[in-house]
Coordinates of C-alpha atoms and ligand atoms in Angstrom, one line a residue:
X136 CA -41.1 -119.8 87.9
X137 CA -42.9 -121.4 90.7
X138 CA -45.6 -124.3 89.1
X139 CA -47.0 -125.5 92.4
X140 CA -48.1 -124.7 95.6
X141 CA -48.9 -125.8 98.8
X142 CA -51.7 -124.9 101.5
X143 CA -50.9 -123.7 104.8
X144 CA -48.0 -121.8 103.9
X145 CA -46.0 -121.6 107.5
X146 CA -43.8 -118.8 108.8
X147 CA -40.2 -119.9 107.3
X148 CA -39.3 -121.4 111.3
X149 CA -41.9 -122.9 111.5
X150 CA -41.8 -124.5 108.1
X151 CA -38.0 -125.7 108.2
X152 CA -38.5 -127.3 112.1
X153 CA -41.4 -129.2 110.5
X154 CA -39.3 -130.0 107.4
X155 CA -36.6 -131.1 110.0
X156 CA -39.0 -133.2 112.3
X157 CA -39.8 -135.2 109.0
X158 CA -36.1 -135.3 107.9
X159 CA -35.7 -137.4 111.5
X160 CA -38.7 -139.0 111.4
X161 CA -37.9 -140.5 107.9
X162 CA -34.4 -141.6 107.8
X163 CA -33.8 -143.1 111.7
X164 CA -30.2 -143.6 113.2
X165 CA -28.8 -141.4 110.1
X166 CA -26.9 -138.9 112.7
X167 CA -25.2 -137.3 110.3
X168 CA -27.4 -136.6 107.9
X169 CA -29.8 -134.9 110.2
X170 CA -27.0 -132.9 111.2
X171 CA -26.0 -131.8 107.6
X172 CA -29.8 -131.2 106.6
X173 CA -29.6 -128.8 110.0
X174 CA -27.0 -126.6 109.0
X175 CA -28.3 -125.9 105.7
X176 CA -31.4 -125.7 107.0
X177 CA -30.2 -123.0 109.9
X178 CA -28.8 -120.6 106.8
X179 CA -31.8 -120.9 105.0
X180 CA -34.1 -119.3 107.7
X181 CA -32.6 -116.1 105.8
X182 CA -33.1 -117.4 102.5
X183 CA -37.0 -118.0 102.9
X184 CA -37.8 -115.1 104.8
X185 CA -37.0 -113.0 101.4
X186 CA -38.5 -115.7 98.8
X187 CA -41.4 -117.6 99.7
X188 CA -41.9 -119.2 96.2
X189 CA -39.4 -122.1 97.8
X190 CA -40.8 -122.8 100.5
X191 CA -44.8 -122.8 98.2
X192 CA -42.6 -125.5 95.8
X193 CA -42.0 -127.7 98.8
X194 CA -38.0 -126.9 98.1
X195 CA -37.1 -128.0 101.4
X196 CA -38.9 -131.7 101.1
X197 CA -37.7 -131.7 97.2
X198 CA -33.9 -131.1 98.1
X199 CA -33.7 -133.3 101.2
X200 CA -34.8 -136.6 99.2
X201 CA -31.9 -138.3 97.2
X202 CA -33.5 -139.0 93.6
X203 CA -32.3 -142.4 93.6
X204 CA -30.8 -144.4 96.5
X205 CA -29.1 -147.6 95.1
X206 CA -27.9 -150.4 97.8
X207 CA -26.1 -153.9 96.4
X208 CA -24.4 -156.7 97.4
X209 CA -20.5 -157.1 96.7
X210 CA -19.3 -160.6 96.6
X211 CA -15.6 -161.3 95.9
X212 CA -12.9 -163.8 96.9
X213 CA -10.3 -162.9 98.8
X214 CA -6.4 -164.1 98.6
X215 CA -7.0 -167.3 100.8
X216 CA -10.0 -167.8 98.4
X217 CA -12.8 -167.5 100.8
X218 CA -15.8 -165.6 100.2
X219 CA -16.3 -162.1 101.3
X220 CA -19.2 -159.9 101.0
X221 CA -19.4 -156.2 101.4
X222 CA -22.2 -153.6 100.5
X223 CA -21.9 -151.2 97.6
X224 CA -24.1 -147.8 97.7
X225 CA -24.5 -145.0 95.5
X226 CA -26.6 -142.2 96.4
X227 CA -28.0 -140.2 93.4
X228 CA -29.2 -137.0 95.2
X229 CA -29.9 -134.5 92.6
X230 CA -29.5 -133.5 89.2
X231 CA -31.2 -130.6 88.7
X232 CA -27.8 -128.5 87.4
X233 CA -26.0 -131.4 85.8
X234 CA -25.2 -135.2 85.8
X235 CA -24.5 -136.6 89.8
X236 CA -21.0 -136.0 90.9
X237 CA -19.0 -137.3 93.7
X238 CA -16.3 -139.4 95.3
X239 CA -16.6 -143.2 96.8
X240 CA -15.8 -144.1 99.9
X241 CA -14.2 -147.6 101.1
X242 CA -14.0 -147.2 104.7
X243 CA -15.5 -149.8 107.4
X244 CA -17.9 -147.2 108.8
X245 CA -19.2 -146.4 105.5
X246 CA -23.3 -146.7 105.9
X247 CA -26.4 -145.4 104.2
X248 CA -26.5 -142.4 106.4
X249 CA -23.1 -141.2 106.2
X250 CA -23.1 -141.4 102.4
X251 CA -26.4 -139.6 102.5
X252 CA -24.6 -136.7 104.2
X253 CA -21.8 -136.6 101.6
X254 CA -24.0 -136.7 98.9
X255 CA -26.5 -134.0 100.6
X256 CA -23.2 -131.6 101.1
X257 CA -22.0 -132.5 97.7
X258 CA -25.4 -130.8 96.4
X259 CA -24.1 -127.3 97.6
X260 CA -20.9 -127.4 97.7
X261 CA -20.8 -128.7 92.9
X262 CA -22.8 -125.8 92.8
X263 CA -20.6 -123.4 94.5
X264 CA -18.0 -124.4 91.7
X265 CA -19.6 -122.2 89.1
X266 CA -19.2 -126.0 87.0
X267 CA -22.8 -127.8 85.4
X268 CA -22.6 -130.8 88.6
X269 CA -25.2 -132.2 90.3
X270 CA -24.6 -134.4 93.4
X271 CA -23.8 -137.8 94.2
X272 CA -21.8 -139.6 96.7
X273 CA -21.0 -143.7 97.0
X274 CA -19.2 -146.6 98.5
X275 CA -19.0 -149.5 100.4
X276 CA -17.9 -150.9 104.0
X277 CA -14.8 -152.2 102.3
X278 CA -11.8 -151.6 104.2
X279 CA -8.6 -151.4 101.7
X280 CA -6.1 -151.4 104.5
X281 CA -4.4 -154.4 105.0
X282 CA -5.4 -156.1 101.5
X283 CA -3.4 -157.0 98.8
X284 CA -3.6 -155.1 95.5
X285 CA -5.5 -158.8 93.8
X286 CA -8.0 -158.5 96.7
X287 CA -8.7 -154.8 96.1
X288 CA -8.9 -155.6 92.2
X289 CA -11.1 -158.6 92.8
X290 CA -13.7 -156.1 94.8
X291 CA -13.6 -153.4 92.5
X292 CA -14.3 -155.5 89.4
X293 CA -17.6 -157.0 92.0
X294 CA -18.2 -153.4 93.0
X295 CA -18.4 -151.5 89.5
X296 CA -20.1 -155.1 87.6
X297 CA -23.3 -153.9 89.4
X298 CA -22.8 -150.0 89.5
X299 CA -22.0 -149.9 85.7
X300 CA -25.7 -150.5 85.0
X301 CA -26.5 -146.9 86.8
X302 CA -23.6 -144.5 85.8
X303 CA -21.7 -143.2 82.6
X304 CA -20.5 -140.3 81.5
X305 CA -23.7 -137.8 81.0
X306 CA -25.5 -139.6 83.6
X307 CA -23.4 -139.9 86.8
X308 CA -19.5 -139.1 87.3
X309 CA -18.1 -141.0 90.5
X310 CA -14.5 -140.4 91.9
X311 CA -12.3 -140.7 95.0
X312 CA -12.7 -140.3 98.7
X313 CA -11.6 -141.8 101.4
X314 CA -9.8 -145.0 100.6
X315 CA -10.5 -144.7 96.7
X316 CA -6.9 -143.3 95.2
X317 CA -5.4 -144.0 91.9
X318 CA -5.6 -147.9 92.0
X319 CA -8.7 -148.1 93.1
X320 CA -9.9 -145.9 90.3
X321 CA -7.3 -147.7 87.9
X322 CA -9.9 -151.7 89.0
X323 CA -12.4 -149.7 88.9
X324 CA -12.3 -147.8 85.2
X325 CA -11.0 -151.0 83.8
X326 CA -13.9 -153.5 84.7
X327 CA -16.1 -150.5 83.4
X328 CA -14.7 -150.3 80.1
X329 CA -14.6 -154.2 80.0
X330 CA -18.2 -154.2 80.4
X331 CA -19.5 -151.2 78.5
X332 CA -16.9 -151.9 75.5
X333 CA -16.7 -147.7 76.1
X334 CA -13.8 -145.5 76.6
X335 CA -15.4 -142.5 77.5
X336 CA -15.1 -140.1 81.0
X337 CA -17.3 -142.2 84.0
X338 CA -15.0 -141.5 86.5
X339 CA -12.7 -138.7 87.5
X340 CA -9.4 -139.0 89.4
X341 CA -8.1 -141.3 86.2
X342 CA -4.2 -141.7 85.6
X343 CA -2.6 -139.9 83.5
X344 CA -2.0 -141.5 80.3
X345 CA -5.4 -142.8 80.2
X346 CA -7.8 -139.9 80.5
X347 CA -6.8 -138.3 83.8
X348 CA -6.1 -134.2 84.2
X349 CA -2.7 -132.5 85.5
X350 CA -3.2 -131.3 89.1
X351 CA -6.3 -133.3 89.6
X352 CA -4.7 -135.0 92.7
X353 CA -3.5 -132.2 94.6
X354 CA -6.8 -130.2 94.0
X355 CA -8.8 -130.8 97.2
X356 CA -5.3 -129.8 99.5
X357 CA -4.2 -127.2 97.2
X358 CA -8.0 -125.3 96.8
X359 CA -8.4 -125.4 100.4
X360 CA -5.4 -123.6 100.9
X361 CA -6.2 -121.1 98.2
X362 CA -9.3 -120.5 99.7
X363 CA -7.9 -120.0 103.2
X364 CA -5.4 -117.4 101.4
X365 CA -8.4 -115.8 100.2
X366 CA -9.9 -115.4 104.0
X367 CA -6.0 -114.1 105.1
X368 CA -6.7 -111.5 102.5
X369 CA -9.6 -110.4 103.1
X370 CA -8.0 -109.2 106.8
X371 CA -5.4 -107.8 104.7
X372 CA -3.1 -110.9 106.2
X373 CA -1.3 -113.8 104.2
X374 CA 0.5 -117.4 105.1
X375 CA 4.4 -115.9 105.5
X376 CA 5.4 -117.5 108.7
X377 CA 1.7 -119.3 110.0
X378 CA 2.3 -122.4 112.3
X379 CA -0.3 -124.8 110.7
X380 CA -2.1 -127.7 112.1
X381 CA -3.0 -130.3 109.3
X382 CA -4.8 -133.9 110.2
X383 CA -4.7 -136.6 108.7
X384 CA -2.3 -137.8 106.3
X385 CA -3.7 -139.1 103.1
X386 CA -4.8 -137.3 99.4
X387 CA -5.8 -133.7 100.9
X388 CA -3.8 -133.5 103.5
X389 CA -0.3 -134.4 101.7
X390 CA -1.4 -131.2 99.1
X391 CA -2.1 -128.8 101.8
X392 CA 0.8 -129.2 103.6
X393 CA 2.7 -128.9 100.3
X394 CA 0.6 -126.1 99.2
X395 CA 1.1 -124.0 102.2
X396 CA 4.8 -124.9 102.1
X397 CA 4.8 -123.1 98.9
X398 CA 3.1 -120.2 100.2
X399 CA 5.6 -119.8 102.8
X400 CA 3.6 -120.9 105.9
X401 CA 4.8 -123.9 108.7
X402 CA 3.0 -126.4 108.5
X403 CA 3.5 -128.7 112.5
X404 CA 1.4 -132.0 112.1
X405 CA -0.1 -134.9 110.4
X406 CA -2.0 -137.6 111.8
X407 CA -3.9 -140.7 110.9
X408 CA -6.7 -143.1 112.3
X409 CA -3.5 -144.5 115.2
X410 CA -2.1 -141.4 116.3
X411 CA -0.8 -138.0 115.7
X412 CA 2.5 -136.4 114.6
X413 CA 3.9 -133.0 115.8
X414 CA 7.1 -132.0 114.6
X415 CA 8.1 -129.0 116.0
X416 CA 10.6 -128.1 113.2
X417 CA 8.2 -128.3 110.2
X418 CA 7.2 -130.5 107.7
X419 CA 9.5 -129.5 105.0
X420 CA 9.5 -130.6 101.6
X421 CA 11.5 -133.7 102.1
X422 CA 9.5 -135.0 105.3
X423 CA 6.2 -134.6 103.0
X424 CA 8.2 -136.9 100.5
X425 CA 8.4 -139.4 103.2
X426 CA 4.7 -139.6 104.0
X427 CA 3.9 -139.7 100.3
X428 CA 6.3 -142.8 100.1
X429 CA 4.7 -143.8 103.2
X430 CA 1.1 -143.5 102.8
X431 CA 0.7 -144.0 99.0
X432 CA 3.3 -147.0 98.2
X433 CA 4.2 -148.1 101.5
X434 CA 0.9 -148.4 103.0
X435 CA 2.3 -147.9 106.3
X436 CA 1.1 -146.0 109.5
X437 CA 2.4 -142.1 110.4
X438 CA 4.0 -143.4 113.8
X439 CA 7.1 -144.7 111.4
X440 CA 7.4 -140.4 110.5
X441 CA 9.0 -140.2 114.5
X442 CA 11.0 -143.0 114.3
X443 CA 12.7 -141.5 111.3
X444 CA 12.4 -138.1 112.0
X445 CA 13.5 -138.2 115.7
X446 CA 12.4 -134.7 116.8
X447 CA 9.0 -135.8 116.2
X448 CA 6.8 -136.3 118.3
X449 CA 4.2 -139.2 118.0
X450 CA 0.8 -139.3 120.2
X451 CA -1.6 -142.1 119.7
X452 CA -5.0 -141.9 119.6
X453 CA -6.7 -142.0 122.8
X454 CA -10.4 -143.4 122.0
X455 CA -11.1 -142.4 126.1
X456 CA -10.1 -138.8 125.5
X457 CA -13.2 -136.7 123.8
X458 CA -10.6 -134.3 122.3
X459 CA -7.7 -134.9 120.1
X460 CA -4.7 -133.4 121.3
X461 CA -3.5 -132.0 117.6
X462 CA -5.8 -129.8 118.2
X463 CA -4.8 -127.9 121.4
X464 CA -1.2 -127.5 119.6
X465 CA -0.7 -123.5 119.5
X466 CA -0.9 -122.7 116.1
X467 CA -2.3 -119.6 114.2
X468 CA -4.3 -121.5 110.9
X469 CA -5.7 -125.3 111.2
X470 CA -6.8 -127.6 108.4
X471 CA -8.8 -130.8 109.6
X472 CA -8.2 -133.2 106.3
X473 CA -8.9 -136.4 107.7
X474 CA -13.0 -137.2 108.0
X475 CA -16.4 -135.9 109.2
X476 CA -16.9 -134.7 113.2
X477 CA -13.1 -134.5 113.7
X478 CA -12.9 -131.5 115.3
X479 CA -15.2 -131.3 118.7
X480 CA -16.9 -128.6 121.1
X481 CA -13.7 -129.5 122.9
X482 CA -11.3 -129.3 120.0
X483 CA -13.1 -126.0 119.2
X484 CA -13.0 -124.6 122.4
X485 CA -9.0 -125.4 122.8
X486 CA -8.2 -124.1 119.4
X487 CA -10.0 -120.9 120.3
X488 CA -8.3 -120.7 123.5
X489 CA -4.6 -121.4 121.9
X490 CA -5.6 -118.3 119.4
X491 CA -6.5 -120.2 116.2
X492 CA -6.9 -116.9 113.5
X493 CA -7.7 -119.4 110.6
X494 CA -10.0 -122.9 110.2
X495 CA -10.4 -124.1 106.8
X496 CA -11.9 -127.4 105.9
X497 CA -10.5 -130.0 104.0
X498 CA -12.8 -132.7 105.0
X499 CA -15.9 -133.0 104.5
X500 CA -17.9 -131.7 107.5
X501 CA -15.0 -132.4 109.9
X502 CA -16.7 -129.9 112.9
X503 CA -19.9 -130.7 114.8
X504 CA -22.2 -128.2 114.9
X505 CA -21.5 -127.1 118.2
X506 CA -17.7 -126.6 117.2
X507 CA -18.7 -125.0 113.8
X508 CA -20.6 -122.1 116.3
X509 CA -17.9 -121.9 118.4
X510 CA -15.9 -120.5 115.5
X511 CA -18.7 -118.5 114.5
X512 CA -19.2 -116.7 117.8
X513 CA -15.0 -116.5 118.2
X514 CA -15.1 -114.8 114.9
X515 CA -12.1 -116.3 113.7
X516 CA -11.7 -116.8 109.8
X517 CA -13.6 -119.8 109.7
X518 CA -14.2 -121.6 106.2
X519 CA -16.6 -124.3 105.9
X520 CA -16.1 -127.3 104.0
X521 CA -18.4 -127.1 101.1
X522 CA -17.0 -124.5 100.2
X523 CA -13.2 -125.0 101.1
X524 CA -12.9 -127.9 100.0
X525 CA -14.6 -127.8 96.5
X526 CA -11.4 -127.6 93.9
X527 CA -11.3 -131.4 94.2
X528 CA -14.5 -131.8 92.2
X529 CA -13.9 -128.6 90.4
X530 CA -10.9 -130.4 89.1
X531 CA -12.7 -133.2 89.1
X532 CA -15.1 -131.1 86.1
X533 CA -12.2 -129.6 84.6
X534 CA -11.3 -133.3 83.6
X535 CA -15.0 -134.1 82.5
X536 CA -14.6 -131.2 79.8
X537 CA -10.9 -132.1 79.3
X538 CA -12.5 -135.4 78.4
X539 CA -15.6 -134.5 76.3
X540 CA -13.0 -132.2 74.2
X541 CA -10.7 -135.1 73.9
X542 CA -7.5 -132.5 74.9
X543 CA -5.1 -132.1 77.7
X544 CA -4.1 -128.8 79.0
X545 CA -0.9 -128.5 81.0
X546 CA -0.2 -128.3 84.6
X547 CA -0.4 -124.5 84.5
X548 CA -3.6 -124.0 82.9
X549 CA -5.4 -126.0 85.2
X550 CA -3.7 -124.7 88.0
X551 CA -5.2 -121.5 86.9
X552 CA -8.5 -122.7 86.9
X553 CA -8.4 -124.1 89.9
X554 CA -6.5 -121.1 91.1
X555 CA -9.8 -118.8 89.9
X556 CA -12.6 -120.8 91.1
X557 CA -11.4 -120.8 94.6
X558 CA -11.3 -117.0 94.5
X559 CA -14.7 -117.5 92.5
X560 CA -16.3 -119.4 95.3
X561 CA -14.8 -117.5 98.2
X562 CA -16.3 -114.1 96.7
X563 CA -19.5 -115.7 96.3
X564 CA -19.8 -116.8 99.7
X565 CA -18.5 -113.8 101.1
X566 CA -21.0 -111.4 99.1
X567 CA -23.6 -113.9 100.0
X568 CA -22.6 -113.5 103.9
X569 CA -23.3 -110.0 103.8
X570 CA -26.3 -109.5 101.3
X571 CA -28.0 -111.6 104.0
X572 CA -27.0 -109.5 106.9
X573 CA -24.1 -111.8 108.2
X574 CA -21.0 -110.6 107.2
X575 CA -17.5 -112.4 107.8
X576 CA -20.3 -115.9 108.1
X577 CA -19.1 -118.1 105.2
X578 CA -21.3 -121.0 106.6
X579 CA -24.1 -118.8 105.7
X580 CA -22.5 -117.4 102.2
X581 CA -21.4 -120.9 101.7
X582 CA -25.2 -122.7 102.1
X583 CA -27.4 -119.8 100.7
X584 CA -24.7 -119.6 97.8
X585 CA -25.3 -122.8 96.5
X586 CA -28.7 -123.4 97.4
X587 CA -29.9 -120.9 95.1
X588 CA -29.1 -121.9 92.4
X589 CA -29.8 -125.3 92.5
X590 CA -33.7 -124.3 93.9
X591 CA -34.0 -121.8 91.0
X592 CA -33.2 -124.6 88.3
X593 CA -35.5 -127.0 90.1
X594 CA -38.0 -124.1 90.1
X595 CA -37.1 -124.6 86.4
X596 CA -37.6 -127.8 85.6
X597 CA -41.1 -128.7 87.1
X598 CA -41.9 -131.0 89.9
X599 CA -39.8 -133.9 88.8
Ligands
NDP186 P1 -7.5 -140.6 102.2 O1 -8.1 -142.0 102.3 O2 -6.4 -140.3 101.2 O3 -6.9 -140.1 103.6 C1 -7.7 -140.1 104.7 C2 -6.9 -139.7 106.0 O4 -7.7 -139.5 107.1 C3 -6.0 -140.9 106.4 O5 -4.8 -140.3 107.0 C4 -6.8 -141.6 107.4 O6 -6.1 -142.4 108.3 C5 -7.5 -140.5 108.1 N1 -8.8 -141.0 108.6 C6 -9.8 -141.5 107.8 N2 -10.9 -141.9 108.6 C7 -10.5 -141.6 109.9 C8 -11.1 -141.7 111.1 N3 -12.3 -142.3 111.3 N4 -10.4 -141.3 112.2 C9 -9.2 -140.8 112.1 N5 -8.5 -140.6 110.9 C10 -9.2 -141.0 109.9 O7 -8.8 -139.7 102.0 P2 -8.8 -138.2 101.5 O8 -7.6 -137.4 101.8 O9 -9.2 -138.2 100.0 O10 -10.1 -137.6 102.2 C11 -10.0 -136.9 103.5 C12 -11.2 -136.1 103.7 O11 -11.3 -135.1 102.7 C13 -12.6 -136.9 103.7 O12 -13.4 -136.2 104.6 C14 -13.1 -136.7 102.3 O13 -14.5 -136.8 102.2 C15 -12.6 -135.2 102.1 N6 -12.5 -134.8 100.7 C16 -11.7 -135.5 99.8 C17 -11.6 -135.1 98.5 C18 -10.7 -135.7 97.5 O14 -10.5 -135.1 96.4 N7 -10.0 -136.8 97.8 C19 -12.5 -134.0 98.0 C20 -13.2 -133.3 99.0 C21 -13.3 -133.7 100.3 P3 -5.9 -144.0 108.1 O15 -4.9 -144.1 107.0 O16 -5.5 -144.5 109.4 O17 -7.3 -144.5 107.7

């Protein structure tokens, strides 16, 4: 039900280049945002040649503008008892299928724009899950690494004393990301429920014996590499035997390599912001037991993997070199975990080169777009990231109902779950590819998939 229009209706190219000159025009030095509006925007030529109604609603202006865009300050002392100050964000970008959902970040180079991407891609890829969650995405310029766990507590109680006033649980759902793991949550449910006097589900990603779900940490790693089993088996192929490459080394990464340990694959590297790690033996099961004792209680940096694992290889990171060199290891499926423009024309074009059958994306945009067309054009099995990487805020939903039921299902069931929607979301976006005349193009199935119906249900609800 369309209830508006617009004169001057434009051919759909025409319409989404001047939608797209705005988008640039509006939100300056916010590089990649533009470039997450632009891929959408690139599958949705297809999309608007069939329905004009969106494109009379003004869907594309709607959907680009975050409903809310909250900035604030985040004082807080630090051990030595000095005053720091950071910047807390959350971007509240729509709502039209359900409260706002997404992770925070606590990263240095966190900044309005880069949040605005997250929450833009977040948009898609809740709706992809087949789950009632709209999109959201927040943060701050906070760097954990080298704190102490009173400094990180002192800036999460700051950071959530002025984001308490603008969540809860029907309203806005945050969770991890980048730098946000268990303790971070842990600060930051705390100071909420001190301040509300509420127990009740704000935030997903919660221990255990206070709220939290079964599987809910290994999600993101182990749906990506569901999803990428799906691809394998839709070329009648599976993981027995694959030589993996896997970056980064933190939540999503550590469950992807275990999940494709599980399914019988190899998985070759890890890596972090210093440097990468190739062991040419594999990452078994006890390695990946060292950099979860590394990374998560340690705190420590991946280079200490090759001096205890003396096969290993260790290659720092080269800021001078515009490729990274994981990622001209021969290998036959590759899993960028680590964060956004990771892999680049370069990259691509070396991966290609070496063979790559298989990309699937654990981080959130981790190709630019020239490397995502290289994959395109190569043809290989490529698997964007809003969709591959979506069981972490499936899960992430499967412990919002978990909470509003007050139960707890076991490790299996949610497993399962998670286990279905992957399969769920990579048949939707494989349908989608081919209704719309691109088959095998999962960027495509992936953007038009959940687009839809988050256009229909703002089609819905009015011009609000
Ligand atoms: P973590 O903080 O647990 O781990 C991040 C890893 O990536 C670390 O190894 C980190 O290295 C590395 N890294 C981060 N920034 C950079 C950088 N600028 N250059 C090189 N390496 C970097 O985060 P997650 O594993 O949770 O997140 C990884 C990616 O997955 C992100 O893109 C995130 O948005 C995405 N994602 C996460 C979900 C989740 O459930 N956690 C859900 C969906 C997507 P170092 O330790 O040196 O910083």
């Amino acid at each position: 039900m369309a209830v508006m229009t617009s004169p001057g209706v434009k051919v759909p190219g025409d319409y989404i280049e001047s939608v797209m000159i705005s988008v640039k025009a509006k939100n300056p030095a916010e590089p990649e945002f533009h470039q997450a509006v632009a891929e959408v925007f690139d599958s949705l030529r297809l999309v608007l040649a069939k329905h004009p109604e969106y494109q009379s609603a003004r869907l594309l202006e709607r959907i680009v503008e975050p409903e809310r865009v909250l900035m604030f300050r985040v004082p807080w002392f630090d051990d030595q008892g000095n005053i720091q100050v950071n910047r807390g964000f959350r971007i509240e970008m729509n709502s039209a299928i359900g409260p706002y959902k997404g992770g925070l970040r606590f990263h240095p180079s966190v900044n309005l724009g880069i949040l605005k991407f997250l929450a833009f891609e977040q948009v898609f890829k809740n709706s992809l899950t087949t789950l009632p969650m709209g999109g959201g995405k927040g943060g701050s310029d906070f760097d954990p690494k080298g704190k102490s766990d009173n400094e990180v507590m002192r800036f999460c109680q700051s950071f959530m004393t002025e984001l308490q006033r603008h969540i809860g649980p029907d309203t806005d759902v945050p969770a991890g990301d980048i730098g946000v793991g268990g303790r971070e949550i842990g600060f930051l449910f705390g100071q909420y429920k001190r301040l509300r006097n509420e127990f009740t589900g704000v935030l997903t990603g919660k221990g255990l014996g206070w709220g939290g779900s079964l599987i809910r940490p290994e999600a993101t790693g182990y749906g990506c590499v569901y999803f990428a089993a799906e691809m394998l088996k839709s070329k009648k192929d599976s993981f027995d035997g694959k030589l993996c490459l896997v970056s980064g080394s933190g939540n999503v990464s550590q469950y992807t390599v275990e999940k494709l340990l599980d399914l019988g694959a190899k998985p070759v590297t890890v890596s972090d912001s210093n440097g990468v790690i190739y062991d040419p033996d594999g990452i078994d099961r006890e390695k990946l037991a060292f950099i979860i004792e590394l990374k998560n209680v340690k705190r420590g940096r991946i280079r200490d993997y090759a001096d205890h694992y003396k096969k290993a290889i260790f290659m720092p990171t080269d800021i001078k070199l515009e490729h990274n060199p994981l990622w001209n290891i021969k290998a036959d499926c590759a899993f960028p975990s680590a964060t956004q423009n990771e892999i680049t024309a370069r990259d691509a074009a070396n991966l290609v080169k070496n063979g790559i059958k298989l990309v699937a994306e654990g981080a959130n945009m981790p190709s630019t777009f020239d490397a995502t067309k290289m994959f395109l054009d190569a043809k290989i099995l490529y698997g964007p990231a809003k969709a591959a990487n979506a069981g972490g805020v499936a899960t992430s939903g499967l412990e919002m109902s978990q909470n509003s039921a007050r139960l707890t299902w076991t490790r299996e069931e949610v497993d399962d779950r998670l286990h279905k929607i992957m399969i769920a979301i990579h048949q939707n976006c494989f349908e989608t590819a081919e209704k719309y005349g691109t088959p095998g193009n999962l960027v495509n199935g992936a953007n038009i998939g959940g687009f839809l119906k988050v256009a229909n249900a703002m089609l819905d609800q009015g011009l609000v």
